[in-house]
Every structure is written in C-alpha cells, then in structure tokens.
Short mmCIF file of C-alpha atoms in Angstrom, two decimals:
data_model
loop_
_atom_site.label_atom_id
_atom_site.label_comp_id
_atom_site.label_asym_id
_atom_site.label_seq_id
_atom_site.Cartn_x
_atom_site.Cartn_y
_atom_site.Cartn_z
CA MET T 140 -0.04 0.10 0.12
CA HIS T 141 2.85 2.35 0.81
CA VAL T 142 4.57 1.73 -2.69
CA VAL T 143 0.99 2.49 -4.28
CA LYS T 144 0.84 5.59 -2.50
CA ASN T 145 4.41 6.80 -3.24
CA PHE T 146 3.64 5.98 -6.96
CA LEU T 147 0.51 8.00 -6.77
CA VAL T 148 2.25 11.13 -5.30
CA ARG T 149 5.23 10.73 -7.85
CA ARG T 150 3.00 10.19 -10.94
CA ASN T 151 -0.10 12.14 -10.14
CA PRO T 152 -0.20 14.54 -7.14
CA GLN T 153 -3.69 15.87 -7.84
CA VAL T 154 -4.82 12.34 -7.21
CA LEU T 155 -3.75 12.54 -3.51
CA ALA T 156 -5.38 16.27 -2.89
CA ILE T 157 -8.31 14.76 -4.46
CA LEU T 158 -8.52 11.92 -1.90
CA LEU T 159 -7.76 14.07 1.01
CA ALA T 160 -10.65 16.68 0.25
CA LEU T 161 -12.93 13.54 -0.14
CA GLY T 162 -11.70 12.10 3.32
CA ILE T 163 -12.49 15.28 4.98
CA GLY T 164 -15.97 15.71 3.28
CA PHE T 165 -16.82 12.23 4.54
CA TRP T 166 -16.11 12.98 8.21
CA VAL T 167 -17.70 16.46 8.26
CA ALA T 168 -21.16 14.75 6.77
CA SER T 169 -21.16 11.90 9.07
CA GLY T 170 -21.49 14.51 12.17
CA VAL T 171 -24.40 16.07 10.37
CA VAL T 172 -26.03 12.88 9.81
CA THR T 173 -25.33 11.45 13.17
CA GLY T 174 -26.18 14.43 15.01
CA LYS T 175 -23.18 15.11 16.71
CA ALA T 176 -22.37 18.50 15.77
CA LEU T 177 -18.90 19.86 16.68
CA ARG T 178 -18.84 21.94 19.82
CA SER T 179 -16.79 25.25 19.76
CA LYS T 180 -14.17 25.58 22.58
CA ALA T 181 -14.89 29.51 22.49
CA PRO T 182 -16.32 31.08 25.46
CA GLU T 183 -19.90 32.44 25.31
CA PRO T 184 -20.42 36.14 24.88
CA ASP T 185 -21.54 36.73 28.44
CA ALA T 186 -19.22 34.22 30.23
CA LYS T 187 -16.49 36.02 32.27
CA PRO T 188 -12.93 34.95 31.80
CA ALA T 189 -11.37 32.93 34.34
CA GLY T 190 -10.42 34.54 37.59
CA GLN T 191 -12.46 37.67 37.20
CA VAL T 192 -14.15 38.67 40.02
CA MET T 193 -16.70 41.50 40.94
CA ASN T 194 -15.19 45.03 41.68
CA LEU T 195 -14.07 45.73 45.21
CA VAL T 196 -14.75 49.15 46.61
CA ARG T 197 -14.35 50.85 49.95
CA VAL T 198 -17.43 51.84 51.66
CA ARG T 199 -18.04 53.90 55.14
CA PRO T 200 -21.60 53.75 56.82
CA ILE T 201 -22.73 57.16 57.35
CA THR T 202 -25.90 58.77 59.27
CA VAL T 203 -27.35 61.94 59.04
CA GLU T 204 -26.62 65.01 61.54
CA ALA T 205 -28.20 68.18 62.57
CA HIS T 206 -26.13 70.96 60.95
CA GLU T 207 -26.31 74.52 61.61
CA GLY T 208 -26.63 75.73 58.10
CA GLU T 209 -25.64 79.17 56.58
CA VAL T 210 -25.23 80.71 53.78
CA VAL T 211 -21.66 82.60 53.12
CA MET T 212 -21.25 85.09 50.25
CA TYR T 213 -18.96 88.03 49.67
CA GLY T 214 -20.08 91.68 49.40
CA ARG T 215 -18.88 95.20 49.71
CA THR T 216 -19.83 98.10 52.27
CA GLU T 217 -22.31 100.76 51.04
CA ALA T 218 -23.40 104.06 52.77
CA VAL T 219 -27.22 103.65 53.11
CA THR T 220 -27.53 107.47 52.82
CA SER T 221 -25.58 109.77 50.60
CA ALA T 222 -26.55 113.08 49.04
CA GLU T 223 -25.31 115.07 45.90
CA LEU T 224 -25.75 118.73 46.92
CA ALA T 225 -26.61 121.26 44.16
CA ALA T 226 -26.73 124.93 44.16
CA GLU T 227 -30.22 126.26 44.12
CA THR T 228 -29.47 129.68 42.75
CA ASN T 229 -27.18 131.53 40.72
CA GLY T 230 -23.84 133.17 42.12
CA GLN T 231 -20.24 133.25 42.56
CA VAL T 232 -18.48 131.27 45.38
CA ILE T 233 -17.21 133.65 47.77
CA ARG T 234 -16.55 131.39 50.96
CA ARG T 235 -16.23 127.89 51.78
CA HIS T 236 -16.84 127.03 54.93
CA VAL T 237 -15.45 123.67 55.69
CA ALA T 238 -12.87 121.31 54.04
CA ARG T 239 -13.40 117.96 52.43
CA GLY T 240 -13.64 114.98 54.52
CA THR T 241 -15.20 117.03 57.28
CA TRP T 242 -18.10 115.56 59.47
CA VAL T 243 -21.00 118.22 59.26
CA LYS T 244 -24.50 117.93 60.85
CA LYS T 245 -27.52 118.94 58.82
CA GLY T 246 -27.90 122.69 58.01
CA VAL T 247 -24.56 123.37 58.56
CA ALA T 248 -23.24 126.17 55.91
CA LEU T 249 -20.90 124.57 53.38
CA PHE T 250 -20.57 127.38 50.84
CA GLN T 251 -21.51 131.04 50.45
CA LEU T 252 -22.32 132.86 47.29
CA ALA T 253 -22.28 136.55 46.38
CA MET T 254 -25.62 138.29 47.01
CA ASP T 255 -24.93 140.87 43.94
CA ASP T 256 -28.27 142.54 43.87
CA ARG T 257 -30.48 140.86 46.14
CA ASN T 258 -30.15 143.09 49.05
CA SER T 259 -31.46 145.97 46.79
CA ARG T 260 -34.24 143.55 45.21
CA LEU T 261 -35.55 142.79 48.64
CA GLU T 262 -35.79 146.68 49.85
CA GLU T 263 -38.06 146.90 46.59
CA ALA T 264 -40.12 144.19 47.40
CA GLU T 265 -40.62 145.25 51.21
CA ALA T 266 -41.58 148.76 50.08
CA LEU T 267 -43.80 147.39 47.24
CA VAL T 268 -45.40 145.09 49.85
CA ASN T 269 -46.03 148.11 52.18
CA TYR T 270 -47.48 150.30 49.65
CA GLN T 271 -49.85 147.53 48.52
CA THR T 272 -50.82 147.21 51.89
CA ILE T 273 -51.89 150.73 52.44
CA ALA T 274 -53.82 150.57 49.09
CA PHE T 275 -55.73 147.44 50.29
CA ASN T 276 -56.66 149.08 53.45
CA ALA T 277 -58.05 152.07 51.85
CA ALA T 278 -60.27 150.08 49.17
CA LYS T 279 -61.49 148.18 52.15
CA ARG T 280 -62.79 151.26 54.08
CA LEU T 281 -64.14 152.72 51.04
CA SER T 282 -66.15 149.40 49.94
CA GLN T 283 -67.45 149.34 53.67
CA LYS T 284 -68.96 153.06 53.19
CA GLN T 285 -69.95 151.69 49.85
CA PHE T 286 -67.89 154.78 48.19
CA GLN T 287 -65.86 152.07 46.04
CA SER T 288 -66.88 148.66 44.28
CA LYS T 289 -65.99 145.33 45.32
CA VAL T 290 -64.20 144.95 42.22
CA LYS T 291 -61.59 147.52 43.07
CA LEU T 292 -61.23 145.61 46.45
CA ALA T 293 -60.49 142.87 44.99
CA GLU T 294 -57.74 144.49 42.61
CA ALA T 295 -56.23 145.82 45.65
CA ARG T 296 -56.05 142.45 47.54
CA ALA T 297 -54.53 140.67 44.27
CA SER T 298 -51.94 143.54 44.09
CA LEU T 299 -51.06 142.83 47.56
CA ALA T 300 -50.72 139.31 47.21
CA LYS T 301 -48.58 139.69 44.37
CA ALA T 302 -46.36 141.92 46.24
CA GLU T 303 -46.13 139.49 49.19
CA ALA T 304 -45.37 136.82 46.81
CA ALA T 305 -42.49 138.72 45.13
CA LEU T 306 -40.90 139.45 49.11
CA ALA T 307 -41.15 135.96 49.75
CA SER T 308 -39.49 135.02 46.79
CA ILE T 309 -36.34 137.15 47.19
CA ARG T 310 -36.25 136.46 50.66
CA LEU T 311 -36.04 132.58 49.65
CA ASP T 312 -33.17 133.44 46.93
CA ILE T 313 -31.10 135.40 49.54
CA ARG T 314 -31.51 132.39 52.01
CA ARG T 315 -30.22 129.89 49.18
CA THR T 316 -27.22 131.95 48.69
CA THR T 317 -25.90 129.85 51.53
CA VAL T 318 -25.58 126.51 50.62
CA ARG T 319 -26.06 124.14 53.78
CA ALA T 320 -25.62 120.30 54.37
CA PRO T 321 -28.84 118.15 53.90
CA ILE T 322 -27.80 115.46 56.11
CA ASP T 323 -25.50 114.51 58.81
CA GLY T 324 -22.37 112.94 57.21
CA TYR T 325 -18.93 113.56 55.84
CA VAL T 326 -17.99 115.81 53.11
CA GLU T 327 -16.77 113.38 50.71
CA THR T 328 -16.03 115.82 47.58
CA GLN T 329 -16.31 119.68 46.65
CA THR T 330 -16.44 120.36 43.09
CA VAL T 331 -16.41 124.29 43.19
CA ASP T 332 -14.03 126.65 45.08
CA VAL T 333 -13.98 130.08 46.06
CA GLY T 334 -14.41 132.32 42.67
CA ASN T 335 -16.19 129.93 40.77
CA TYR T 336 -19.72 130.69 39.24
CA VAL T 337 -22.33 128.18 39.85
CA LYS T 338 -25.93 128.04 38.30
CA ALA T 339 -29.05 126.49 39.91
CA GLY T 340 -28.43 122.79 39.53
CA ASP T 341 -24.67 122.59 39.47
CA VAL T 342 -23.55 119.80 41.81
CA VAL T 343 -20.98 121.49 44.49
CA ALA T 344 -20.63 118.65 46.91
CA THR T 345 -21.07 115.23 47.90
CA LEU T 346 -21.82 113.88 51.34
CA VAL T 347 -22.09 110.45 52.68
CA SER T 348 -23.57 109.24 56.23
CA LEU T 349 -21.63 105.78 57.29
CA ASN T 350 -24.52 105.16 59.89
CA PRO T 351 -25.80 102.91 59.60
CA MET T 352 -23.74 100.97 57.04
CA ARG T 353 -24.71 98.22 54.76
CA ILE T 354 -23.16 95.52 53.18
CA VAL T 355 -24.36 94.48 49.65
CA ALA T 356 -24.05 90.77 48.30
CA GLN T 357 -25.27 88.89 45.44
CA VAL T 358 -26.95 85.56 46.56
CA THR T 359 -27.31 82.39 44.29
CA GLU T 360 -30.81 81.08 42.97
CA ARG T 361 -29.90 78.10 45.00
CA ASN T 362 -29.56 79.83 48.31
CA VAL T 363 -32.10 82.74 47.85
CA THR T 364 -35.18 80.94 49.28
CA ARG T 365 -33.11 80.03 52.63
CA LEU T 366 -32.97 83.38 53.35
CA ARG T 367 -35.69 85.56 55.23
CA LYS T 368 -36.16 89.21 55.89
CA GLY T 369 -35.25 90.46 59.36
CA GLY T 370 -33.05 87.64 59.84
CA ALA T 371 -29.79 87.65 61.58
CA ALA T 372 -26.34 88.32 59.55
CA PHE T 373 -22.74 88.82 60.34
CA ALA T 374 -20.17 90.39 58.80
CA VAL T 375 -16.44 89.64 58.85
CA LEU T 376 -14.38 92.80 57.58
CA PRO T 377 -10.59 92.54 56.01
CA ASN T 378 -9.15 93.26 59.68
CA GLY T 379 -10.73 90.06 60.97
CA ARG T 380 -13.45 92.40 62.70
CA THR T 381 -17.15 90.67 62.92
CA LEU T 382 -20.06 92.82 63.19
CA ALA T 383 -23.57 91.62 63.66
CA GLY T 384 -26.70 92.65 61.80
CA ASP T 385 -29.69 91.70 60.07
CA VAL T 386 -31.01 91.26 56.62
CA ARG T 387 -32.99 94.41 55.45
CA TYR T 388 -33.53 93.59 51.91
CA ILE T 389 -33.90 90.56 49.29
CA SER T 390 -34.16 91.32 45.71
CA LYS T 391 -37.68 89.72 44.34
CA VAL T 392 -35.78 89.91 40.49
CA GLY T 393 -32.60 88.44 39.75
CA ARG T 394 -30.21 89.42 37.25
CA LEU T 395 -30.25 87.44 34.03
CA GLU T 396 -26.48 87.46 33.26
CA THR T 397 -25.38 85.91 36.88
CA ARG T 398 -28.78 84.41 38.06
CA THR T 399 -28.18 86.16 41.36
CA PHE T 400 -30.26 88.14 43.90
CA ARG T 401 -29.27 91.57 45.72
CA VAL T 402 -29.17 91.10 49.47
CA GLU T 403 -28.45 93.79 51.80
CA VAL T 404 -27.42 93.69 55.66
CA TRP T 405 -27.46 96.63 58.03
CA ILE T 406 -25.03 97.22 60.68
CA ASP T 407 -24.54 99.86 63.28
CA ASN T 408 -21.57 102.04 62.60
CA ALA T 409 -21.81 104.67 65.34
CA ASP T 410 -18.13 105.25 65.57
CA GLY T 411 -17.95 105.69 61.70
CA THR T 412 -14.87 103.13 61.81
CA VAL T 413 -16.48 100.99 59.06
CA LEU T 414 -15.62 102.96 55.74
CA GLU T 415 -17.53 102.68 52.59
CA GLY T 416 -16.24 100.17 49.64
CA LEU T 417 -14.72 97.66 52.19
CA THR T 418 -14.98 93.97 50.96
CA ALA T 419 -16.92 91.84 53.52
CA GLU T 420 -17.87 88.17 53.96
CA LEU T 421 -21.36 87.74 54.97
CA LYS T 422 -22.49 84.83 57.08
CA ILE T 423 -26.49 84.16 57.24
CA PRO T 424 -27.68 81.48 59.56
CA THR T 425 -30.48 79.54 58.19
CA GLY T 426 -31.06 77.26 60.79
CA SER T 427 -30.56 73.58 61.90
CA GLU T 428 -31.09 71.08 58.72
CA PRO T 429 -30.44 67.49 58.19
CA ALA T 430 -27.05 66.98 56.49
CA HIS T 431 -23.94 64.64 56.01
CA LEU T 432 -20.29 65.71 56.62
CA VAL T 433 -18.07 64.03 54.03
CA SER T 434 -14.94 64.32 52.12
CA PRO T 435 -14.63 66.49 48.88
CA ALA T 436 -13.10 63.42 47.46
CA VAL T 437 -16.26 61.42 47.20
CA LEU T 438 -18.05 63.74 44.95
CA THR T 439 -18.76 62.44 41.73
CA LEU T 440 -20.84 63.23 38.39
CA ASN T 441 -23.13 61.13 36.64
CA ASP T 442 -23.96 60.62 32.78
CA LYS T 443 -26.15 63.72 32.62
CA GLY T 444 -23.39 66.04 34.74
CA VAL T 445 -25.38 65.80 37.77
CA MET T 446 -23.23 65.95 41.03
CA GLY T 447 -23.66 63.30 43.79
CA VAL T 448 -22.10 60.78 45.59
CA LYS T 449 -22.15 56.67 45.01
CA ALA T 450 -23.18 54.46 47.50
CA VAL T 451 -23.56 50.35 47.94
CA SER T 452 -27.15 49.01 48.48
CA ALA T 453 -28.25 46.52 50.83
CA ALA T 454 -28.32 43.86 47.62
CA GLY T 455 -24.59 45.02 46.77
CA ARG T 456 -25.37 47.36 44.07
CA VAL T 457 -23.95 50.66 43.21
CA VAL T 458 -26.53 53.69 43.69
CA PHE T 459 -26.06 57.05 42.90
CA HIS T 460 -27.34 59.97 45.07
CA PRO T 461 -27.68 63.63 43.67
CA VAL T 462 -26.75 66.01 46.35
CA ARG T 463 -26.81 69.74 47.28
CA ILE T 464 -23.56 71.42 48.83
CA LEU T 465 -24.82 72.86 52.10
CA ALA T 466 -21.23 74.03 53.45
CA ASP T 467 -17.68 73.54 52.89
CA THR T 468 -15.69 73.78 55.79
CA PRO T 469 -12.25 72.69 56.83
CA GLU T 470 -13.56 69.43 58.54
CA GLY T 471 -15.56 68.44 55.18
CA ILE T 472 -18.48 69.45 53.24
CA TRP T 473 -22.03 69.15 54.33
CA LEU T 474 -24.44 67.54 51.96
CA GLY T 475 -28.17 67.73 51.78
CA GLY T 476 -30.57 65.22 49.81
CA LEU T 477 -29.14 61.93 51.04
CA PRO T 478 -30.99 59.11 52.89
CA LYS T 479 -30.58 59.13 56.67
CA LYS T 480 -28.25 56.14 56.50
CA LEU T 481 -26.13 54.68 53.69
CA ASN T 482 -22.82 52.88 52.66
CA LEU T 483 -20.82 55.51 51.00
CA ILE T 484 -18.34 54.50 48.66
CA THR T 485 -15.07 56.32 49.71
CA VAL T 486 -12.57 54.56 47.38
CA GLY T 487 -13.14 53.47 43.84
CA GLN T 488 -16.64 55.57 42.92
CA GLU T 489 -15.11 56.63 39.74
CA PHE T 490 -14.35 53.25 38.42
CA VAL T 491 -18.08 51.69 39.08
CA ARG T 492 -21.50 52.70 37.50
CA ALA T 493 -24.73 52.64 38.91
CA GLY T 494 -26.56 49.37 38.73
CA GLN T 495 -23.34 47.52 39.07
CA MET T 496 -22.66 44.69 41.66
CA VAL T 497 -19.61 45.18 43.60
CA ARG T 498 -17.54 43.89 46.46
CA THR T 499 -17.23 46.07 49.49
CA LYS T 500 -14.72 46.45 52.24
CA ASP T 501 -15.26 48.24 55.19
CA ASP T 502 -13.37 51.72 55.23
CA THR T 503 -11.54 51.70 58.66
CA ALA T 504 -8.83 53.89 57.72
CA ALA T 505 -8.61 57.63 56.16
CA MET T 506 -6.93 56.21 53.10
CA LEU T 507 -5.68 53.42 51.41
CA ILE T 508 -1.72 52.64 51.58
CA GLN T 509 0.09 50.54 49.29
CA GLY T 510 1.21 48.05 52.16
CA ASP T 511 -2.48 47.14 52.98
CA ALA T 512 -3.35 46.62 49.18
CA LYS T 513 -0.56 43.93 48.77
CA SER T 514 -1.71 42.41 51.91
CA GLN T 515 -5.31 41.62 50.82
CA ASN T 516 -4.08 39.27 47.90
CA ASP T 517 -3.61 41.79 45.25
CA GLU T 518 -7.10 43.14 45.82
CA ARG T 519 -7.57 45.73 43.15
CA TYR T 520 -10.23 48.71 43.75
CA TYR T 521 -11.68 49.47 40.36
#
C-alpha cells in the first residue's frame, strides 16, 4: 500500500489532494447525519474570563446629622444715605466754610454765594408790600362805606398778594446763597472753590452718612429661598472684625446675566470706623437642617453631569445619589438630599457605575496605603 501511495504521489499529486478532500468531506457529513455537531471551544459572549471577580470598593457607613446651616457670600460695604448737593440759585462762590472730609451736621453752611443785587431787590419788594398794604386797607374802608365797588377791592387784594409773593421769593433766593448740608455726614467731595460761578442745579459737593452701613452682596438662586428678611447676619471685615446685623432687603428680581439676587445687611456704625467700599464676608444663619459630613473626594458626576455621591445598597449594587452642597468647612463638606443612612463609597467610586454589583470593604482607615493593598491578596479597587 505504501508503495502504491508513493507511486501515486510521484505520478499524479493531484490524485492525493482529491482523496484527502473526499475524506474530510465524509468526516464532516458523518457528524451532520449522526447529530453529533462539533462543539466550539470559544467562551460564550456573556461568560467571564477565568479568574475575574466583581469590582471591590471601600465603603463607610454614614448617618444624617443636625447641621447649623448658613449662607456665606462676599459683598462690599455701602453707605445707606448719601447726597449730591446742588446749588439752588445762581452766583459766585465767595467762601468755603468746611474742608473736604469734615463731618458736619444737617443745616451747617458749606458754601457762601455772592449776594449781588439781592439786597436791593429785597428793599424794593418790602417797599412794594408796604404800598400795596396801604392801598388795600384804603379800598377796604371805602368798600365798607359803599364809596368803592367790590371789584376795586378785589384788585387791591390781588396786588397786595403779588407783592407779598415777590417779597417771599427774594427772601428765599437770599437764603439759598448759603449752601447748607442736607444730612448728617462726611463731606466726601467738593467740586467748586472760591471764585467759581455756579448755576442752579450744579453739583457743588457730595455728602455721605456712614451710620448705618450696609453690606451689599449677591446670593445664588439656589440659596435665595433659604434667607428671610429680618434674619440675623454677621459681617467679617478684612481686618477680622466681626459685626452683627440683620437682613433688610432681598431682591425679588434676579440678574439675568448671573442668576443672582441682591441682598442687603445693615450694621450699626455709630463710631464711623467702617468705611464705604470695604470687602466683607457675609454669614447668614439658616437654621438647623439634616445633612451629612463627607470628604470632597467622594463627589462625582453621573452621565448627565449631575453632582452626587455613590453608595452600595443592601443588595450589593451601586446607587447614585444627587446632592446639594450646604457648606464647605475645613472638616469637610456638608451635603443635603441624601438618605438618613447609606454605605458611602469612599474609594473606587469613579470606576463603578450605577446598578453594577460590587464587593465591599469597610473603610476603617482614612486612606488606602500601598502596603495594605498588597496584604489583601493583590485586591484591586476599580
């Protein structure tokens, strides 16, 4: 047989190829006919590679606590009362009574304008009033004796009233030549000096009152509903000084650009030591509220960009919980919106997804060290 095979290969190699192909065909066909199909050795699509285990994460049980909440924002000091002082009559400045920066009481003279011909016009107006008074009295006596009509009496009364009005006008104009402070406060600016000519309506000085003082800040739309008008507030100045005050104003309309709302806190400043324009940190208590104190490192985002934390349910599945940041302190951040109790994932939260089954390890240390990882049979946190 061997001799025949060698002969066939030497003489006709195509014959051997045909015989081999027929043999393979008969072998495959025999499996189809007998029902014994060949079994694939490849693993099923859902089968896990040998040795793979569920992801391991570190968890720490946390419980809700009572947190004294507060809203913290930054603002600036601003005077509650200020006034731009304008001249009420025309004239040349002939005297400046106080210097810039002086504290003055309401009614104190700041500038003196020239009288010009006002005294002459005053004498003329007074003389006219005297004449019209005599004329009116005479017309009144004649009317009583029916020697003069009531029309003449009315004309005399009108002339007297006109003269009195002119007298009052010149007296008022003379009083306005002395420019006086309209409020108690500091003379912040003076825009005119001796020799300048001013017209009615020209601003000559600016006064500012520093008591009370207000701190103006912008609160976010998330926190504006936590504030209430009349609530207590505290302001911390750049020098570390803390002053108590109260919320006097919360805007009902937010800024379209920033989605923030104006808040005003008034503080007492009787000694005038708090200046306008200082940066101040505002702390407004919002009362006790349930919260959890955690490390900022546990925060994560879901697929929609919502900030939250991941925890492990009793069934061993990962659960995503959206949160609200209530406060950021040196000890950690206070979160709102979480269940009263949960097993918080502290290590590995970025490598597991919601709904995934995981293995857990109790987080008894503040952080995972390399030596501890090696001692756990090369356990990895995903």
